[in-house]
XYZ file of C-alpha atoms in Angstrom:
679
model
C -66.569 34.093 46.535
C -65.514 31.818 43.791
C -65.500 28.469 43.862
C -61.704 26.804 43.789
C -60.726 23.893 41.367
C -61.201 20.462 43.737
C -57.415 19.230 44.428
C -58.328 15.754 43.884
C -59.676 16.722 40.425
C -56.127 17.751 39.218
C -54.676 15.295 36.783
C -51.373 13.568 37.187
C -48.354 15.989 38.768
C -48.266 13.532 41.432
C -45.071 15.330 43.343
C -46.582 18.524 43.180
C -49.595 16.996 45.203
C -47.599 15.404 47.167
C -45.538 17.939 48.177
C -48.668 20.140 49.308
C -49.807 17.212 51.066
C -46.992 16.741 53.190
C -47.125 20.255 54.104
C -50.863 20.309 55.227
C -50.081 17.149 57.567
C -46.850 18.530 58.977
C -46.322 22.419 58.639
C -43.146 22.130 60.237
C -41.953 20.549 57.294
C -41.497 24.350 55.998
C -43.661 25.115 52.610
C -42.760 23.807 49.303
C -41.349 25.877 46.130
C -43.006 24.843 42.607
C -40.703 25.330 39.660
C -41.721 24.590 36.021
C -42.817 26.148 32.737
C -46.601 28.040 32.679
C -49.412 26.076 32.224
C -48.757 22.969 34.525
C -51.231 23.463 37.051
C -49.150 25.314 39.601
C -51.235 28.182 40.972
C -54.168 26.138 40.780
C -53.143 23.565 42.734
C -52.204 25.738 45.854
C -55.278 27.540 46.042
C -57.199 24.381 45.968
C -54.656 23.111 48.896
C -56.598 26.056 51.435
C -60.102 23.817 50.979
C -58.343 20.726 52.327
C -56.796 22.039 55.561
C -58.161 21.760 58.637
C -60.423 25.099 60.152
C -58.422 27.349 62.941
C -59.521 28.242 66.125
C -58.887 31.804 67.060
C -59.499 34.724 68.966
C -62.652 36.437 68.307
C -62.194 39.675 67.074
C -58.411 39.228 66.858
C -56.905 41.172 62.900
C -53.540 38.817 64.087
C -55.422 35.153 64.276
C -54.522 34.039 67.889
C -54.796 31.145 69.161
C -57.409 30.974 71.930
C -55.427 28.432 73.825
C -52.364 30.011 73.772
C -52.679 33.628 72.972
C -49.691 35.881 71.921
C -48.983 38.203 75.222
C -47.563 40.865 72.620
C -50.795 40.849 70.265
C -51.660 44.506 69.126
C -54.973 43.763 69.479
C -54.387 42.538 73.182
C -53.824 41.235 75.725
C -56.107 38.490 75.094
C -57.813 35.973 77.716
C -57.689 31.947 77.278
C -61.240 31.024 76.193
C -63.151 28.842 73.381
C -62.433 31.425 70.391
C -64.116 30.613 67.258
C -63.181 28.728 64.090
C -62.222 29.900 60.558
C -61.126 28.172 57.552
C -57.815 28.767 56.938
C -56.436 31.120 54.546
C -54.266 31.407 51.855
C -53.246 34.819 51.220
C -51.321 35.953 47.756
C -48.598 38.237 47.981
C -48.506 40.334 44.501
C -44.719 40.460 43.430
C -45.456 44.383 42.617
C -46.575 44.868 46.375
C -45.220 47.592 48.466
C -43.209 47.029 51.946
C -46.197 48.509 53.865
C -48.932 46.196 52.110
C -46.827 43.091 53.632
C -45.637 43.979 56.532
C -48.640 46.890 57.571
C -48.422 50.460 57.731
C -47.941 52.346 61.080
C -49.648 55.757 61.191
C -46.669 58.203 61.629
C -48.931 61.373 62.092
C -50.724 60.276 65.043
C -48.208 57.925 67.003
C -45.937 61.437 67.139
C -48.799 63.626 67.712
C -50.967 61.270 70.235
C -48.351 58.851 70.876
C -50.716 56.185 69.544
C -49.964 52.854 68.024
C -52.551 52.943 64.998
C -51.378 49.906 62.708
C -53.180 48.453 59.715
C -52.191 44.827 59.363
C -50.540 43.463 56.112
C -50.494 40.396 54.624
C -47.887 38.803 56.998
C -50.536 39.349 59.803
C -53.225 37.953 57.538
C -51.207 34.702 56.508
C -50.209 33.895 60.237
C -51.547 30.151 60.960
C -52.559 29.886 57.422
C -50.602 29.642 53.480
C -48.567 32.406 51.973
C -48.940 31.898 48.320
C -45.980 34.087 46.370
C -47.000 33.471 42.488
C -43.815 34.171 40.511
C -41.590 34.275 43.443
C -38.269 34.629 41.467
C -39.472 38.317 40.178
C -39.865 39.131 43.827
C -38.371 42.702 44.680
C -35.498 41.734 47.072
C -36.924 44.304 49.819
C -39.786 42.127 50.039
C -37.317 38.983 50.254
C -35.377 40.044 53.075
C -38.716 40.727 55.106
C -39.801 37.290 54.194
C -36.508 35.762 55.472
C -37.057 37.581 58.518
C -40.434 36.615 59.231
C -39.754 33.262 58.486
C -36.396 32.910 60.559
C -38.130 34.597 63.293
C -41.808 33.580 63.341
C -42.734 36.965 63.864
C -42.983 40.495 61.896
C -41.575 44.035 63.051
C -42.640 47.155 61.750
C -39.913 49.967 63.119
C -39.977 53.456 62.119
C -38.405 56.101 64.140
C -38.505 54.756 67.375
C -42.106 53.089 66.795
C -41.977 49.634 67.072
C -45.417 46.975 66.422
C -44.625 42.806 66.528
C -46.992 40.380 65.758
C -46.907 36.878 65.252
C -46.366 35.529 61.633
C -46.195 31.486 61.221
C -47.121 30.574 57.781
C -46.807 28.313 55.282
C -44.351 29.414 52.235
C -45.793 28.240 49.025
C -44.082 30.078 46.247
C -44.286 28.937 42.370
C -41.816 29.993 39.484
C -40.763 29.408 36.105
C -36.940 29.032 35.583
C -37.026 30.623 32.306
C -37.643 33.904 33.757
C -34.524 33.452 36.700
C -33.492 31.509 39.307
C -34.494 32.682 43.056
C -31.745 33.941 45.886
C -30.260 31.542 47.703
C -31.244 32.791 50.994
C -34.828 32.260 50.040
C -34.346 29.170 48.127
C -33.048 27.697 51.423
C -36.361 28.227 53.540
C -38.566 26.626 51.551
C -38.227 23.218 52.648
C -39.221 21.269 49.628
C -39.368 21.920 45.875
C -40.967 19.661 42.965
C -40.598 20.029 39.137
C -43.546 20.261 37.202
C -44.098 19.865 33.615
C -47.097 19.125 31.160
C -47.669 15.667 30.559
C -46.845 14.227 26.766
C -49.469 11.537 27.419
C -52.560 12.006 24.927
C -55.013 10.849 26.836
C -53.606 12.370 30.207
C -54.009 15.765 27.997
C -57.121 15.394 27.008
C -58.436 14.466 30.753
C -57.107 17.603 31.434
C -58.714 20.177 29.185
C -61.953 17.935 29.282
C -62.132 18.705 33.091
C -61.266 22.213 33.064
C -63.663 23.183 30.126
C -66.417 21.129 32.374
C -65.506 23.466 35.646
C -65.419 26.735 33.606
C -69.025 25.873 32.058
C -70.263 25.022 35.775
C -67.337 25.389 38.711
C -70.272 24.790 41.260
C -71.360 21.571 39.793
C -68.220 20.550 39.008
C -67.283 20.947 42.531
C -70.084 19.058 43.946
C -68.959 16.271 41.498
C -65.652 15.948 43.265
C -67.185 16.596 46.561
C -66.624 12.847 47.968
C -63.329 12.389 47.003
C -62.267 15.872 48.354
C -63.959 14.824 51.585
C -62.307 11.810 51.578
C -58.829 13.457 51.373
C -59.439 15.979 54.081
C -60.183 13.040 56.317
C -56.868 11.812 55.617
C -54.449 14.575 56.117
C -56.614 15.029 59.478
C -55.584 11.452 60.033
C -52.293 11.588 59.385
C -52.076 14.806 61.611
C -53.299 12.921 65.000
C -51.204 10.280 63.991
C -47.762 12.040 63.088
C -46.805 12.741 66.916
C -46.489 8.859 67.129
C -44.448 8.415 64.327
C -41.016 6.685 65.289
C -37.993 8.187 63.694
C -35.238 5.459 64.601
C -31.251 5.783 65.061
C -30.980 3.836 61.868
C -32.793 6.334 59.810
C -31.046 9.100 60.856
C -28.023 7.838 60.064
C -29.508 7.186 56.569
C -30.566 10.800 56.428
C -27.531 12.564 57.754
C -25.201 10.081 55.280
C -27.335 11.315 52.563
C -27.502 15.335 53.486
C -23.222 14.405 53.713
C -22.929 12.802 50.597
C -24.361 15.685 48.476
C -22.562 18.410 50.436
C -25.521 20.393 51.637
C -24.964 23.838 53.865
C -25.858 23.511 57.069
C -28.391 21.634 59.144
C -31.164 22.536 57.803
C -31.162 19.915 54.916
C -31.042 16.962 58.113
C -33.839 18.780 60.025
C -36.529 18.980 56.935
C -35.447 15.403 55.506
C -35.960 14.137 59.244
C -39.783 15.579 59.147
C -40.202 14.968 55.816
C -40.250 11.323 56.501
C -42.150 11.460 59.497
C -44.894 13.043 57.621
C -45.041 10.487 54.625
C -45.134 7.892 57.434
C -48.350 9.250 58.701
C -49.541 9.638 55.177
C -49.175 6.308 54.387
C -50.396 5.404 58.491
C -47.701 3.977 59.350
C -45.997 4.670 62.490
C -42.746 3.930 61.892
C -40.144 5.548 59.013
C -39.108 3.460 55.934
C -35.807 3.587 54.241
C -38.281 4.461 51.107
C -40.042 7.701 53.501
C -36.058 8.745 53.455
C -35.421 7.981 49.692
C -38.702 9.654 49.092
C -37.951 12.758 51.184
C -34.436 13.093 49.905
C -36.064 13.802 46.456
C -38.456 16.643 47.649
C -35.918 17.918 50.260
C -32.665 18.262 48.911
C -32.478 19.094 45.055
C -32.264 22.634 45.372
C -30.003 22.396 48.468
C -27.189 20.688 47.010
C -23.741 22.160 45.987
C -23.932 22.580 41.804
C -22.019 24.618 39.227
C -23.407 27.995 38.537
C -26.656 28.132 35.891
C -26.971 23.898 36.849
C -30.838 23.167 37.428
C -31.292 21.433 40.760
C -31.613 17.950 40.676
C -30.384 14.448 42.210
C -28.319 12.119 40.720
C -30.983 9.064 42.396
C -28.211 6.202 41.325
C -25.961 8.042 43.895
C -28.551 8.515 46.473
C -29.824 4.798 46.488
C -25.897 3.910 46.907
C -25.692 6.232 49.933
C -28.604 5.169 51.757
C -27.747 1.075 50.940
C -24.163 1.815 52.412
C -25.921 3.744 55.471
C -28.349 1.274 56.305
C -25.223 -1.795 56.130
C -23.495 0.466 58.455
C -26.259 1.052 61.074
C -26.842 -1.910 63.577
C -30.437 -0.621 63.909
C -32.906 -2.371 61.473
C -35.210 0.324 60.953
C -34.828 0.924 57.781
C -34.345 -2.685 56.580
C -38.318 -3.733 55.721
C -40.485 -1.402 54.170
C -43.714 -3.143 55.525
C -46.970 -3.077 53.664
C -46.905 0.126 51.872
C -43.681 0.463 52.206
C -43.875 3.225 49.389
C -46.229 5.517 51.503
C -48.913 4.623 49.159
C -52.612 4.671 49.051
C -55.472 7.325 48.906
C -55.170 10.580 47.287
C -51.787 10.926 46.043
C -49.128 7.857 46.579
C -45.336 8.649 46.797
C -43.455 8.461 43.887
C -40.498 5.743 43.359
C -39.105 8.511 41.534
C -38.934 12.058 42.322
C -38.670 15.517 40.568
C -37.097 15.144 37.271
C -34.849 17.898 37.346
C -31.862 17.582 33.979
C -28.376 18.239 35.866
C -27.741 19.872 32.039
C -30.873 22.261 31.905
C -28.302 25.098 32.263
C -26.534 24.197 29.224
C -23.506 24.557 31.182
C -21.452 21.165 30.053
C -19.923 20.221 26.726
C -22.855 18.818 24.510
C -22.954 20.275 21.181
C -27.065 21.095 20.839
C -28.766 19.350 17.822
C -29.703 22.683 16.095
C -25.560 24.180 16.382
C -24.086 24.802 12.907
C -21.800 21.760 11.155
C -19.147 22.131 9.258
C -15.854 23.485 10.945
C -13.562 20.563 11.775
C -11.400 22.692 14.663
C -8.011 20.782 13.578
C -6.137 23.882 13.184
C -7.597 26.295 15.178
C -5.303 25.480 18.609
C -2.504 27.461 17.595
C -3.562 30.215 15.298
C -6.680 31.719 14.686
C -8.996 31.128 11.591
C -8.742 33.639 8.605
C -11.329 35.891 8.068
C -13.317 34.167 5.817
C -12.646 30.880 7.326
C -14.914 27.826 7.872
C -17.393 28.244 11.043
C -16.639 25.697 13.654
C -18.198 23.596 16.040
C -18.742 25.467 20.019
C -15.738 25.685 22.026
C -16.359 25.235 25.826
C -16.380 27.656 28.377
C -13.182 28.166 30.559
C -13.675 27.651 34.280
C -15.641 31.238 35.805
C -14.144 33.769 37.699
C -14.891 36.304 40.292
C -15.023 39.705 37.732
C -14.647 42.978 39.071
C -18.212 45.039 39.108
C -18.981 47.310 36.151
C -21.335 49.768 37.141
C -23.576 52.947 35.085
C -22.443 55.780 36.581
C -25.003 58.594 37.610
C -27.834 58.060 39.963
C -31.096 56.209 38.816
C -34.276 55.245 39.743
C -34.428 51.566 38.064
C -35.703 48.169 39.652
C -34.145 47.620 43.019
C -30.844 45.378 42.545
C -27.155 45.264 43.910
C -25.156 47.197 40.602
C -25.509 50.861 40.037
C -26.303 53.967 42.777
C -30.211 54.987 43.014
C -32.676 56.312 44.521
C -34.436 53.348 46.360
C -36.993 52.772 48.949
C -34.079 51.613 51.336
C -30.816 52.286 51.234
C -28.981 55.240 53.679
C -30.669 58.084 54.081
C -29.223 61.338 51.985
C -31.849 63.774 52.704
C -35.985 64.576 53.105
C -38.712 66.321 50.454
C -42.439 66.446 51.000
C -43.786 63.056 50.015
C -45.652 63.262 46.898
C -48.137 60.363 47.873
C -48.191 58.013 50.943
C -45.522 58.568 53.392
C -44.065 55.472 53.678
C -40.067 56.367 55.400
C -40.590 59.171 57.599
C -37.089 61.663 57.520
C -37.847 62.604 62.001
C -35.464 65.379 62.117
C -36.513 67.069 59.019
C -40.325 66.758 60.193
C -39.496 68.268 63.781
C -38.025 71.117 62.213
C -40.536 71.611 59.871
C -43.076 71.806 62.580
C -41.244 73.758 64.877
C -41.516 76.823 63.868
C -45.434 76.780 64.470
C -46.184 75.563 67.839
C -47.289 78.467 69.248
C -49.292 79.400 66.785
C -51.173 76.054 66.717
C -51.585 76.800 70.815
C -49.360 73.784 71.363
C -49.543 73.737 75.699
C -48.687 70.054 76.638
C -45.611 68.093 76.070
C -46.397 66.395 72.462
C -45.321 68.045 69.490
C -48.151 69.495 67.089
C -47.809 68.279 64.103
C -49.850 68.501 60.341
C -49.587 66.888 57.440
C -47.552 69.530 55.723
C -45.062 69.375 58.543
C -43.896 65.612 57.339
C -41.126 64.974 55.299
C -40.364 61.679 53.553
C -36.660 60.374 53.884
C -34.698 60.212 50.243
C -32.488 57.115 50.263
C -29.543 55.756 47.989
C -29.358 52.161 47.262
C -28.749 49.745 44.115
C -30.277 49.200 41.230
C -30.489 46.348 38.633
C -29.484 47.496 35.246
C -29.547 45.621 31.557
C -26.488 44.059 30.563
C -26.132 43.365 26.882
C -23.840 41.102 26.027
C -22.051 41.806 22.337
C -19.725 38.726 21.705
C -17.590 39.108 18.570
C -17.997 34.734 17.379
C -15.849 35.440 14.136
C -12.591 33.759 12.705
C -10.418 36.601 13.900
C -11.796 35.110 17.664
C -11.965 31.250 16.584
C -8.492 30.213 17.998
C -10.039 27.105 20.751
C -7.871 28.405 23.571
C -8.938 32.110 23.381
C -12.667 31.899 22.875
C -12.850 29.300 25.710
C -11.284 32.240 27.746
C -13.731 34.812 26.253
C -17.128 32.342 27.225
C -15.598 31.749 30.696
C -14.702 35.805 30.901
C -18.582 36.385 29.381
C -19.880 33.293 31.864
C -18.397 35.349 34.716
C -20.194 38.476 33.929
C -22.988 36.310 33.857
C -22.787 34.714 37.085
C -22.383 38.513 37.758
C -25.195 39.707 36.347
C -27.275 37.059 37.959
C -26.519 37.855 41.875
C -26.662 41.575 41.279
C -30.273 41.159 40.137
C -29.559 42.490 36.274
C -31.647 41.963 33.003
C -29.047 40.026 30.388
C -29.196 40.087 26.959
C -26.594 38.435 24.225
C -26.065 40.010 20.704
C -23.668 37.428 18.647
C -21.750 38.308 15.053
C -19.893 36.914 12.389
C -19.630 36.072 8.932
C -22.077 38.570 7.453
C -24.421 39.914 10.017
C -25.140 39.810 13.476
C -28.627 38.332 15.146
C -30.226 38.613 18.796
C -28.944 35.131 20.408
C -30.741 36.207 23.933
C -33.548 38.841 23.993
C -33.437 40.586 27.103
C -34.660 38.658 30.041
C -34.101 37.659 33.821
C -33.369 34.627 32.796
C -29.379 34.264 33.179
C -28.918 30.761 32.772
C -30.551 31.160 29.630
C -28.169 33.324 28.104
C -25.443 31.212 29.599
C -26.665 28.136 28.125
C -26.991 30.548 24.680
C -23.585 31.386 25.290
C -22.039 27.988 25.318
C -23.660 26.549 22.131
C -21.943 29.473 20.370
C -20.179 28.889 17.481
C -17.288 30.555 15.540
C -15.964 31.286 12.414
C -16.240 33.919 9.304
C -15.539 37.491 8.840
C -16.194 40.266 11.412
C -19.097 42.551 10.903
C -18.062 44.898 14.288
C -20.307 47.373 13.087
C -23.611 45.446 12.388
C -22.884 43.931 16.082
C -22.959 47.256 17.206
C -26.210 48.152 15.303
C -28.054 45.441 16.240
C -27.084 46.289 19.979
C -28.846 49.788 19.308
C -31.947 48.302 18.048
C -32.611 46.020 21.089
C -31.584 49.247 23.633
C -33.952 51.318 21.631
C -36.869 48.888 22.109
C -35.818 48.177 25.733
C -36.079 51.875 26.288
C -39.467 52.232 25.667
C -40.684 48.996 27.301
C -38.743 49.359 30.425
C -37.373 53.464 30.337
C -36.215 53.262 34.278
C -33.582 50.149 33.912
C -30.676 51.756 32.069
C -28.215 50.073 30.250
C -24.733 48.702 30.220
C -23.215 47.889 27.103
C -20.424 45.285 26.997
C -18.383 44.377 23.879
C -16.420 41.659 23.913
C -13.902 41.681 20.823
C -10.064 42.264 19.722
C -11.360 45.416 18.085
C -11.053 43.686 14.598
C -13.460 44.411 11.870
C -13.723 42.923 7.876
C -16.474 42.942 5.152
C -17.636 45.811 3.147
C -15.762 48.929 2.247
C -13.929 50.784 5.115
C -15.338 48.574 7.757
C -13.214 49.985 10.650
C -15.147 53.318 10.125
C -18.020 51.810 9.903
C -17.702 50.229 13.234
C -16.235 53.381 14.759
C -19.518 55.297 13.737
C -21.814 52.721 15.132
C -19.970 53.108 18.652
C -20.415 56.855 18.203
C -24.065 56.045 17.524
C -24.369 54.724 21.310
C -21.870 57.235 22.653
C -24.396 60.267 21.410
C -27.037 58.675 23.465
C -25.319 58.402 26.277
C -25.154 54.683 26.766
C -22.728 53.379 29.402
C -20.619 50.805 27.863
C -17.248 49.029 28.060
C -14.965 46.894 25.754
C -13.607 43.450 27.073
C -10.090 43.533 24.874
C -9.937 40.050 23.683
C -6.329 40.782 21.762
C -3.535 38.586 22.466
C -0.366 38.139 20.946
C 3.209 40.373 21.274
C 2.004 43.055 18.569
C -1.178 44.646 19.660
C -3.416 46.986 17.270
C -4.982 48.498 20.186
C -8.401 48.620 17.705
C -10.636 47.647 20.913
C -9.340 50.537 22.765
C -9.969 52.837 19.995
C -13.406 51.324 19.629
C -13.663 52.017 23.705
C -12.797 55.406 23.048
C -15.505 55.713 20.227
C -17.835 54.302 22.341
C -16.992 56.734 25.543
C -16.471 53.907 27.818
C -13.582 52.237 28.750
C -11.374 49.089 27.818
C -10.369 45.998 29.816
C -8.389 42.930 28.853
C -9.251 39.776 29.905
C -6.910 39.607 32.516
C -8.213 42.703 34.250
C -11.455 41.600 34.270
C -10.747 39.125 37.353
C -11.377 40.824 40.647
C -8.269 39.504 42.167
C -6.446 41.093 39.503
C -3.734 44.178 40.245
C -3.430 45.011 36.504
C -5.735 47.183 36.187
C -9.053 48.301 38.076
C -12.395 48.772 36.115
C -15.294 50.306 38.931
C -17.366 52.688 36.845
C -18.155 52.729 32.944
C -18.191 56.875 32.297
C -20.824 57.466 29.580
C -18.716 60.922 28.667
C -15.493 60.229 26.867
C -12.754 58.750 28.453
C -9.468 57.565 27.146
C -8.873 53.343 27.973
């Protein structure tokens, strides 16, 4: 086993270390989600934490880590008698993003269960992580069916494996730690709320600190054991401090005045439910114990809010988690003034919760509210030169000057656009697909390990052979060839590629704001349905890939917000650029089906016969069976119908901006056909 990097040797990242240590002091805090760019010691810190955790007493020989002082009466390896047990180090169990359901919850031998009535169960990662740490790297990329299992286990403290009436249950209480890079997509709100704390990490910009990081890492790589030995004294001291804080924790007093501050803070930031209040109370108590105090102070409450609320506050779509610290301070002062209890009046010695390994910080996770780019600020690299003064009433001419970016209108709930047919792509919530989860539609012979038994089909296959197999008792004689795998139909995520017209014909500020609002609404829908998205824009003389296909929908929203308009309308160039993007993506991920969304008024300018050229580019997509829809942005009394004509060339349908709304009764877009269909 390799020697882990010492926790105390990590340079900087005070919030990250504090969040992990508070969970080591009080596992009831509920785990921590670490958000940040790659290469910021996220995984290193999590793996190093296990060495600091106290040893765990377990029942000897129990695969489910039962506590010998209170063994689980329903343990599959039980029943156990109370006794002294044995001690072992706390485990850190890593859940790979691509793990199967059986690997997570365990596998039940269905063949033996049917033929012998024996619950032959092989424990999974949830059993291994019981009373330890479950670590999920890139947790935002975890498949939905695994997320659902994690949510169930975290809520109930137990894992259930049920197949065709045969069930196994075992305890599964663990410290959930996840790391993620926000650029690769956000986390489902249900799972996000299950993390007690969240911290933001970023690489230091201080030269001396960066030098020290490199120096220590090189020293560790050259001699891991020797490097760890040099930090052994600090590791021991930190381990002893955690143990002392755990002993002190039950004696920490959480006064009524402090509780009032916690409740007022949660109410002020409009968090949903009561979990935030409970997590803040537990975190503030852990902070006091970590500082060696028996009383929670106002500073503990402030620090707890900075760790427990950023990912729970209500925010606009694509906004990054974060707190307004000025508002937080004002709320705490008001709550303190309203209370007759003096619990929060005096921080006392060490009121910041400091001292020792990682002192609590006066600041908090530095998560700027404008990270997602949903505000009105113009990026520094946005092209200049547009005056915007004459574009409110009339669109700019085809060759007009480029204009500054226009803010998007308020997003709305969009109708679902789906790809026709039955796919086999990544799990999601958009188009029909063969999946491991969903409604059962049939049965087949298993090609590999049996994962979902179709009981009726299995019995039907085995029944004709019972006499030949010498069946004499009540049990059904089942052979491997009799087993049938259930085929199921669910939903998949798709690649939604937006092709947005940013030319002069679209440059009227009111219309472009509505167009951006519509695309933003579709992006929000794509985020909720677990799609990949890409963005191609065209204006002037060419088209460009504003955002290559990615799972980071908020990155697409940011690029859209900063998109300037003006110039000619090279519609064919936009469609051809989209064709190139889809061709590459088909090679990279052939199972993920694309949906092309063209946002335009259908006009085309520049070059000889631009309309005919755009039609040929559209037929190129239709020939390859690409599902498509044209969002018709044409306005005015007189309509040319060019967008509907383009939709026919693409072999898809057309929908107006108004019809795109889910509450609209003017039109209905449920399925986008790949074969020719008139708009």
